[in-house]
Amino acid sequence: MARSWLGCLLGVLVPSVVFYLYLLLNVPTAQIGRVNVGSEWRSSPVEGSHPRTKEDRSNEGESRLTSTIEVKCDTIHVAMVCAGYNSTFALVTVVKSILFYRTNPLHFHLLVDETARRTLSTVFQTWDLPHVNVTFYGAETWVPRVSWIPNKHYSGVYGLLKLILPDAMQVERVLVLDTDVTVLSDVYPLWRMFARFSTEQTLGLVENQSNWYVKALSYGQRPWPALGRGFNTGIMLMHLRRLRDGRFASAWESVTKRVLSYIPETSLADQDVINAMIDERPGIVHRIECTWNIQLSDHTLSDACYRDADRINILHWNSPRKQDVRNRHVNEFRKLHRVFLEMDGNLLRKRLFGCDKRESAPPYNESSPCREFEKGAAILYRTHPFLLEYEYNVYSATDVALVTQCSVDRIPLLEALSKHWPGTISVALYLTDAEVQKFLEFVRGSADLRARRNIAYHVVYKDGELYPINYLRNTAISHVSTPFVFQLDVDFLPQFGLYENLMNHINRLGIGEPDKVALIVPAFETERYRFTFPANKEELLKFLKRGILYTFRYHVWTQGHAATNYSFWRNSTESYEVSWEPDFEPYMVVSKSAPRYDTRFVGFGWNKVSFVTHLTALGYKYIVLPDTFIIHRPHAPSLDIAKFRTDSVYRRCLKKLKDEFVEELVAKYGETALAKLRKETKERT
């Protein structure tokens, strides 16, 4: 019966998602006409008043609408604890599930370590969600308050931090969620349960859906004291003001010390401590209906709840195995969870009807023939830095990170790239939410990639028609801490040993972070999908002679790399300086203090040339390294290249942007420094 019921739920949810996305694109919000908001918000008519006129009835209608809007605009406060790289993606998925159903403004209170703060601050700034506020609280400040408690739960010390929320947060009430839940309905009805609390009640909880706290059936463990089966704290209403007034902090500390005198550690972190408190003071808990916390642990009894329920409100994956938990209905539950994993988060940027009177206008001219360029430059791209665990523990004054970017079709190229570069790699990935899942599956299936901890993956979510190549480059550069960066496209392979060779050159040339020097690595290409990669310069010169390799883009864009002076490079044994030429776009190592790329250049054309031109205006020197090289791998042309080649409007818009960029440099840096640029502009107009 349960399987049939879950199948029906999934059958209803998926079409509902499609319909909801339609609503997002076509109406300000769903449920605009809902007026029945609960008796506590209704106002009674005053007896003995004069008969209602047409104006009275109009005013009454406006008053009811105002009351409805006030309810809809009642902010729901949600608290979560998040630490480490891996937990940030789980938290974002929880937020997406809340946003999908929400009808109220939200304020997220996130207790985070520095790693999670760095990621999530960027996520929410670039997500730019209407009617959503976020406050961060440093976990490091509060960890000492709970670190004295021995805890064997897999969440570690962070699993105890919900105990300090009344002291860390100064709001009156909060809905506390673990980051392993999937919300399947509007949380406002859950929030309204605070109104049902008695004056003594401070915590709203769902009963634990296993026999963990039943001593005779506790799976051989030593459970902490609990009332009956106990309560699960993965979803919890906390009346923070009452907890503060009742000296909650000293109470849980006293209870914890007493229990630790005969049970040496907690097994379920804060849940054990809170259950021990409830065991001593049963009156503090308000029982919440079981569907608000369907617990999917290994020994769950939750099917007794949802088997006869009208709906499931929140799934709680409270097993260490999360979505791989053993459960007879887990496949159906996984499908519900995957809906939010793959949902386009950009579509959740909806405004709430009645809560925002401001009118928004697009930051670009819809009628402009260059609107795709203007739109691409104006988009705030939703960005999730450090999607996976990343480590950078050793600092060197000459260290170089390889920074690159790619879309979903180029992800397989990362595997070979990682074999050629043992140092830090920073990759900006331009993906949809659904493609992120494919990427994660690829990394897990790659022995080379899953073993690396010094590759930083940053997701930039797709938006707009053109590939935002310079925003991606800036993202990859901004999130590494090495003093130097090697800017490379993902379809190139560096020579073996290039990482160490570059650091040796930086050391030998005495280059520091403030120096305006760009080290050029000569670029070559092959038309062969399979070839033996040259071990050194001597072998590469042989391949050039035999026609296996060519200088990069010699036949279609000679000026892009001509200034490298390949003829001189063939016989050079020492580094040599070259002069800038128009349209020069070599692959270079520069200090991380170098300027960023101009994000107005989207799609194909002048995106890297503009960067090199900017460096020239700043007085950078270009030095070619004599014993280094990279090789371009063949692949199908991108859609943006096809637009450049076939669309005359695209080329005109690109030229217009290029001319504007050069004029801005001339205005900023003066005539003398940019005489070449002005000359080039005149020649091409």
XYZ file of C-alpha atoms in Angstrom, residues 4 60-61 64 110 123 127 151 194 206 222 253 267-268 324 334 346 352 393 397 430 485 518 584 645:
25
model
C 1.469 2.569 -4.327
C -13.125 46.010 4.539
C -11.906 44.177 1.445
C -8.586 41.771 4.627
C 23.725 29.736 9.517
C 26.380 31.234 -2.948
C 21.878 33.688 -5.884
C 30.687 12.551 21.301
C 4.545 28.122 17.848
C 8.634 14.849 16.415
C 23.844 2.525 25.868
C 25.146 21.668 30.986
C 25.979 8.702 20.566
C 23.586 11.148 18.883
C 22.077 5.084 0.297
C 15.444 9.285 -3.733
C 17.671 30.401 -10.946
C 6.478 37.219 -3.246
C 48.447 23.242 3.159
C 56.561 32.037 -2.634
C 29.651 26.199 -16.291
C 48.462 31.534 -11.596
C 54.064 37.752 -17.561
C 48.352 39.081 -28.872
C 31.768 32.887 -37.895
